[in-house]
Amino acid sequence: MSVSGVSVISPLTINSSSPRASTEVAIAVLSAVADLGLSKPLSVVCVGTDRSTGDSLGPLVGTLLRASGFQGTVLGTLDHPVHAENLAALPINVLSNGSAILGVDACLGARNEVGSIMVRPGPLRPGLGVRKRLPPIGDLYIAGVVNVGGFMEYMVLQNTRLALVMKMAQVIAAGVMRADSLLRSVSRSDSGATQGSSDLTLAAPETAALHSLLLEEYDRLR
């Protein structure tokens, strides 16, 4: 993305052990929202189950968001997880009436990717890592690489370290909170320009304000 001749390279893959990881997650979410031209606030669908350590990343993020007072809708917590058995029955499409939908899930990857957090535009496709076909979710997604994939995926998820999953969940939740707060500030400052519009796309003043926020946050990281 380019703003006034300045190139903003979004950190779409983040090392969760970095001291600036949550800020990098926030910037990546803001960048994805801006690139997609979506409206806000965010609604978050956290996929996974507390019955598997590795697969508990999503429910942990949802629980942390709820506990932190996240202003948008959150589906998927430790108490009420969103998983393969109930995903298709959830009213996820209703959320898109007034928000950009962010999906969150755990995934498996290469050994050198474990602990990485990926932020991508486009829908989350849960279950692919364990060879399940589930409905796609949302407009953008966050996937956390919790362990090594390629062999006996269910067993690997069961034997994933909780400490790593918890740390990644804290980083993701903090980043999503920060991104949503900034998105809401853009919405408030430009509400006059878009008052009465139900379109999900950003108006020009909102786009400019969001790009300005991206530049400010990016400069803080350098």
mmCIF file of C-alpha atoms in Angstrom:
data_model
loop_
_atom_site.group_PDB
_atom_site.id
_atom_site.type_symbol
_atom_site.label_atom_id
_atom_site.label_comp_id
_atom_site.label_asym_id
_atom_site.label_seq_id
_atom_site.Cartn_x
_atom_site.Cartn_y
_atom_site.Cartn_z
ATOM 1 C CA MET A 1 0.000 0.000 0.000
ATOM 2 C CA SER A 2 1.252 3.485 -0.744
ATOM 3 C CA VAL A 3 0.188 6.661 1.063
ATOM 4 C CA SER A 4 1.379 9.998 -0.327
ATOM 5 C CA GLY A 5 4.352 8.291 -1.932
ATOM 6 C CA VAL A 6 5.334 6.429 1.240
ATOM 7 C CA SER A 7 5.256 2.646 1.071
ATOM 8 C CA VAL A 8 3.782 0.913 4.109
ATOM 9 C CA ILE A 9 4.900 -2.724 4.252
ATOM 10 C CA SER A 10 2.537 -4.530 6.605
ATOM 11 C CA PRO A 11 4.084 -7.128 8.920
ATOM 12 C CA LEU A 12 1.646 -9.845 7.877
ATOM 13 C CA THR A 13 3.639 -12.583 9.626
ATOM 14 C CA ILE A 14 4.584 -11.747 13.199
ATOM 15 C CA ASN A 15 6.892 -13.453 15.675
ATOM 16 C CA SER A 16 4.817 -13.775 18.848
ATOM 17 C CA SER A 17 7.940 -13.548 21.029
ATOM 18 C CA SER A 18 8.773 -10.074 19.716
ATOM 19 C CA PRO A 19 8.293 -7.338 22.348
ATOM 20 C CA ARG A 20 6.327 -5.386 19.729
ATOM 21 C CA ALA A 21 4.246 -8.329 18.555
ATOM 22 C CA SER A 22 0.853 -6.980 19.637
ATOM 23 C CA THR A 23 1.532 -3.657 17.912
ATOM 24 C CA GLU A 24 2.567 -5.513 14.761
ATOM 25 C CA VAL A 25 -0.677 -7.514 14.887
ATOM 26 C CA ALA A 26 -2.650 -4.270 15.211
ATOM 27 C CA ILE A 27 -0.870 -2.740 12.212
ATOM 28 C CA ALA A 28 -1.421 -5.860 10.117
ATOM 29 C CA VAL A 29 -5.147 -5.871 10.944
ATOM 30 C CA LEU A 30 -5.437 -2.158 10.134
ATOM 31 C CA SER A 31 -3.594 -2.707 6.867
ATOM 32 C CA ALA A 32 -5.833 -5.615 5.854
ATOM 33 C CA VAL A 33 -8.960 -3.596 6.656
ATOM 34 C CA ALA A 34 -7.658 -0.634 4.654
ATOM 35 C CA ASP A 35 -6.618 -2.794 1.700
ATOM 36 C CA LEU A 36 -10.047 -4.447 1.614
ATOM 37 C CA GLY A 37 -11.797 -1.084 1.945
ATOM 38 C CA LEU A 38 -14.039 -2.414 4.693
ATOM 39 C CA SER A 39 -16.050 -0.537 7.275
ATOM 40 C CA LYS A 40 -15.802 -1.115 10.989
ATOM 41 C CA PRO A 41 -16.109 -1.994 13.853
ATOM 42 C CA LEU A 42 -14.705 -5.510 13.931
ATOM 43 C CA SER A 43 -16.631 -8.619 14.867
ATOM 44 C CA VAL A 44 -14.451 -11.586 15.792
ATOM 45 C CA VAL A 45 -15.144 -15.296 15.304
ATOM 46 C CA CYS A 46 -12.668 -17.409 17.277
ATOM 47 C CA VAL A 47 -12.588 -21.030 16.125
ATOM 48 C CA GLY A 48 -11.353 -23.959 18.206
ATOM 49 C CA THR A 49 -12.029 -26.045 21.286
ATOM 50 C CA ASP A 50 -10.800 -26.190 24.864
ATOM 51 C CA ARG A 51 -10.604 -29.990 24.558
ATOM 52 C CA SER A 52 -7.313 -29.708 22.664
ATOM 53 C CA THR A 53 -4.400 -27.594 23.880
ATOM 54 C CA GLY A 54 -3.238 -26.540 20.437
ATOM 55 C CA ASP A 55 -6.750 -25.911 19.169
ATOM 56 C CA SER A 56 -7.606 -23.721 22.165
ATOM 57 C CA LEU A 57 -5.930 -20.644 20.659
ATOM 58 C CA GLY A 58 -9.181 -19.283 19.209
ATOM 59 C CA PRO A 59 -11.300 -19.753 22.356
ATOM 60 C CA LEU A 60 -8.519 -18.238 24.479
ATOM 61 C CA VAL A 61 -8.438 -15.153 22.238
ATOM 62 C CA GLY A 62 -12.224 -14.848 22.449
ATOM 63 C CA THR A 63 -12.172 -15.164 26.239
ATOM 64 C CA LEU A 64 -9.414 -12.550 26.571
ATOM 65 C CA LEU A 65 -11.269 -10.143 24.270
ATOM 66 C CA ARG A 66 -14.470 -10.501 26.286
ATOM 67 C CA ALA A 67 -12.573 -10.022 29.572
ATOM 68 C CA SER A 68 -10.865 -6.905 28.181
ATOM 69 C CA GLY A 69 -14.154 -5.237 27.284
ATOM 70 C CA PHE A 70 -13.945 -5.626 23.503
ATOM 71 C CA GLN A 71 -16.746 -3.479 22.087
ATOM 72 C CA GLY A 72 -17.611 -5.620 19.083
ATOM 73 C CA THR A 73 -19.258 -9.019 18.874
ATOM 74 C CA VAL A 74 -17.125 -12.014 19.859
ATOM 75 C CA LEU A 75 -18.145 -15.563 18.975
ATOM 76 C CA GLY A 76 -16.035 -18.399 20.379
ATOM 77 C CA THR A 77 -14.788 -18.521 23.987
ATOM 78 C CA LEU A 78 -13.637 -21.210 26.397
ATOM 79 C CA ASP A 79 -17.160 -21.409 27.835
ATOM 80 C CA HIS A 80 -18.881 -21.312 24.448
ATOM 81 C CA PRO A 81 -16.438 -22.489 21.761
ATOM 82 C CA VAL A 82 -17.042 -22.352 18.025
ATOM 83 C CA HIS A 83 -15.906 -25.611 16.420
ATOM 84 C CA ALA A 84 -16.631 -28.130 13.664
ATOM 85 C CA GLU A 85 -19.816 -29.379 15.328
ATOM 86 C CA ASN A 86 -21.588 -26.012 15.597
ATOM 87 C CA LEU A 87 -19.860 -23.718 13.100
ATOM 88 C CA ALA A 88 -22.350 -24.189 10.269
ATOM 89 C CA ALA A 89 -25.293 -23.349 12.553
ATOM 90 C CA LEU A 90 -23.935 -20.018 13.809
ATOM 91 C CA PRO A 91 -25.462 -16.766 12.471
ATOM 92 C CA ILE A 92 -22.091 -15.483 11.287
ATOM 93 C CA ASN A 93 -23.511 -13.795 8.174
ATOM 94 C CA VAL A 94 -25.627 -11.525 10.380
ATOM 95 C CA LEU A 95 -22.443 -9.929 11.717
ATOM 96 C CA SER A 96 -21.553 -8.560 8.284
ATOM 97 C CA ASN A 97 -24.506 -6.147 8.422
ATOM 98 C CA GLY A 98 -22.390 -3.626 10.298
ATOM 99 C CA SER A 99 -18.854 -4.872 10.702
ATOM 100 C CA ALA A 100 -15.825 -6.456 9.135
ATOM 101 C CA ILE A 101 -15.563 -10.052 10.318
ATOM 102 C CA LEU A 102 -12.202 -11.239 11.618
ATOM 103 C CA GLY A 103 -11.645 -14.983 11.962
ATOM 104 C CA VAL A 104 -9.107 -16.384 14.446
ATOM 105 C CA ASP A 105 -7.843 -19.964 14.491
ATOM 106 C CA ALA A 106 -4.827 -22.125 15.276
ATOM 107 C CA CYS A 107 -2.869 -23.875 12.554
ATOM 108 C CA LEU A 108 0.134 -26.158 12.088
ATOM 109 C CA GLY A 109 3.209 -25.315 10.037
ATOM 110 C CA ALA A 110 6.918 -25.845 9.522
ATOM 111 C CA ARG A 111 9.190 -26.086 12.554
ATOM 112 C CA ASN A 112 10.662 -22.632 11.970
ATOM 113 C CA GLU A 113 7.145 -21.140 11.761
ATOM 114 C CA VAL A 114 5.958 -22.282 15.197
ATOM 115 C CA GLY A 115 5.025 -19.240 17.265
ATOM 116 C CA SER A 116 4.286 -17.129 14.193
ATOM 117 C CA ILE A 117 1.063 -15.156 13.846
ATOM 118 C CA MET A 118 -0.236 -14.619 10.321
ATOM 119 C CA VAL A 119 -2.691 -11.858 9.409
ATOM 120 C CA ARG A 120 -4.248 -12.175 5.968
ATOM 121 C CA PRO A 121 -7.084 -10.609 3.951
ATOM 122 C CA GLY A 122 -9.772 -13.010 2.818
ATOM 123 C CA PRO A 123 -11.894 -15.563 4.673
ATOM 124 C CA LEU A 124 -10.607 -17.978 7.287
ATOM 125 C CA ARG A 125 -10.893 -21.592 6.140
ATOM 126 C CA PRO A 126 -10.918 -23.574 9.376
ATOM 127 C CA GLY A 127 -10.156 -27.260 9.476
ATOM 128 C CA LEU A 128 -7.821 -27.396 6.472
ATOM 129 C CA GLY A 129 -4.839 -28.207 8.671
ATOM 130 C CA VAL A 130 -6.566 -31.349 9.954
ATOM 131 C CA ARG A 131 -8.225 -32.179 6.620
ATOM 132 C CA LYS A 132 -11.742 -30.984 7.438
ATOM 133 C CA ARG A 133 -14.019 -29.036 5.093
ATOM 134 C CA LEU A 134 -15.794 -26.309 7.056
ATOM 135 C CA PRO A 135 -17.555 -23.103 5.935
ATOM 136 C CA PRO A 136 -15.217 -20.142 5.284
ATOM 137 C CA ILE A 137 -15.449 -17.297 7.781
ATOM 138 C CA GLY A 138 -15.151 -13.553 7.449
ATOM 139 C CA ASP A 139 -13.309 -10.864 5.550
ATOM 140 C CA LEU A 140 -9.848 -11.258 7.071
ATOM 141 C CA TYR A 141 -8.236 -13.690 9.463
ATOM 142 C CA ILE A 142 -5.503 -14.340 11.996
ATOM 143 C CA ALA A 143 -3.904 -17.782 12.175
ATOM 144 C CA GLY A 144 -1.403 -18.764 14.853
ATOM 145 C CA VAL A 145 1.107 -21.535 14.113
ATOM 146 C CA VAL A 146 1.019 -23.522 17.354
ATOM 147 C CA ASN A 147 2.994 -26.629 16.348
ATOM 148 C CA VAL A 148 4.579 -28.629 13.526
ATOM 149 C CA GLY A 149 2.256 -30.108 10.912
ATOM 150 C CA GLY A 150 2.457 -32.882 8.383
ATOM 151 C CA PHE A 151 1.990 -35.995 10.518
ATOM 152 C CA MET A 152 -0.605 -37.095 13.096
ATOM 153 C CA GLU A 153 -2.115 -33.610 13.319
ATOM 154 C CA TYR A 154 -4.691 -34.438 15.999
ATOM 155 C CA MET A 155 -2.005 -35.897 18.258
ATOM 156 C CA VAL A 156 0.252 -32.910 17.646
ATOM 157 C CA LEU A 157 -2.524 -30.488 18.637
ATOM 158 C CA GLN A 158 -3.194 -32.490 21.798
ATOM 159 C CA ASN A 159 0.494 -32.311 22.759
ATOM 160 C CA THR A 160 1.056 -28.616 22.110
ATOM 161 C CA ARG A 161 2.478 -26.537 24.959
ATOM 162 C CA LEU A 162 -0.172 -24.423 26.670
ATOM 163 C CA ALA A 163 2.410 -21.751 27.534
ATOM 164 C CA LEU A 164 3.008 -21.028 23.850
ATOM 165 C CA VAL A 165 -0.691 -21.012 22.994
ATOM 166 C CA MET A 166 -1.485 -18.680 25.906
ATOM 167 C CA LYS A 167 1.294 -16.260 24.950
ATOM 168 C CA MET A 168 0.093 -16.156 21.352
ATOM 169 C CA ALA A 169 -3.505 -15.626 22.479
ATOM 170 C CA GLN A 170 -2.465 -12.680 24.657
ATOM 171 C CA VAL A 171 -0.554 -11.090 21.776
ATOM 172 C CA ILE A 172 -3.432 -11.557 19.324
ATOM 173 C CA ALA A 173 -6.072 -10.264 21.742
ATOM 174 C CA ALA A 174 -4.016 -7.175 22.592
ATOM 175 C CA GLY A 175 -3.405 -6.464 18.907
ATOM 176 C CA VAL A 176 -7.061 -6.865 17.967
ATOM 177 C CA MET A 177 -8.120 -4.606 20.852
ATOM 178 C CA ARG A 178 -5.695 -1.911 19.705
ATOM 179 C CA ALA A 179 -6.708 -2.165 16.056
ATOM 180 C CA ASP A 180 -10.411 -2.010 16.881
ATOM 181 C CA SER A 181 -9.879 1.017 19.123
ATOM 182 C CA LEU A 182 -8.095 2.858 16.314
ATOM 183 C CA LEU A 183 -10.747 1.855 13.782
ATOM 184 C CA ARG A 184 -13.469 3.168 16.072
ATOM 185 C CA SER A 185 -11.632 6.465 16.483
ATOM 186 C CA VAL A 186 -11.553 6.834 12.695
ATOM 187 C CA SER A 187 -15.267 6.047 12.550
ATOM 188 C CA ARG A 188 -16.107 8.662 15.183
ATOM 189 C CA SER A 189 -13.951 11.388 13.638
ATOM 190 C CA ASP A 190 -15.470 10.882 10.193
ATOM 191 C CA SER A 191 -19.037 10.008 11.164
ATOM 192 C CA GLY A 192 -20.323 13.227 9.647
ATOM 193 C CA ALA A 193 -18.942 12.331 6.237
ATOM 194 C CA THR A 194 -20.682 8.962 6.165
ATOM 195 C CA GLN A 195 -23.791 9.636 8.248
ATOM 196 C CA GLY A 196 -26.825 7.817 6.913
ATOM 197 C CA SER A 197 -24.807 5.374 4.837
ATOM 198 C CA SER A 198 -25.106 1.640 5.467
ATOM 199 C CA ASP A 199 -22.406 0.747 2.918
ATOM 200 C CA LEU A 200 -19.537 -1.279 4.358
ATOM 201 C CA THR A 201 -16.894 0.409 2.205
ATOM 202 C CA LEU A 202 -14.845 3.269 3.602
ATOM 203 C CA ALA A 203 -15.577 6.800 2.451
ATOM 204 C CA ALA A 204 -12.628 8.888 1.228
ATOM 205 C CA PRO A 205 -12.119 10.803 4.525
ATOM 206 C CA GLU A 206 -12.160 7.544 6.479
ATOM 207 C CA THR A 207 -9.661 5.961 4.110
ATOM 208 C CA ALA A 208 -7.304 8.922 4.455
ATOM 209 C CA ALA A 209 -7.608 8.874 8.244
ATOM 210 C CA LEU A 210 -6.985 5.135 8.385
ATOM 211 C CA HIS A 211 -3.922 5.424 6.160
ATOM 212 C CA SER A 212 -2.641 8.219 8.406
ATOM 213 C CA LEU A 213 -3.053 5.977 11.445
ATOM 214 C CA LEU A 214 -1.184 3.207 9.648
ATOM 215 C CA LEU A 215 1.731 5.518 8.923
ATOM 216 C CA GLU A 216 1.878 6.693 12.535
ATOM 217 C CA GLU A 217 1.851 3.154 13.906
ATOM 218 C CA TYR A 218 4.392 1.990 11.323
ATOM 219 C CA ASP A 219 6.759 4.855 12.212
ATOM 220 C CA ARG A 220 6.615 3.856 15.882
ATOM 221 C CA LEU A 221 7.921 0.409 14.995
ATOM 222 C CA ARG A 222 10.959 1.608 13.069
#
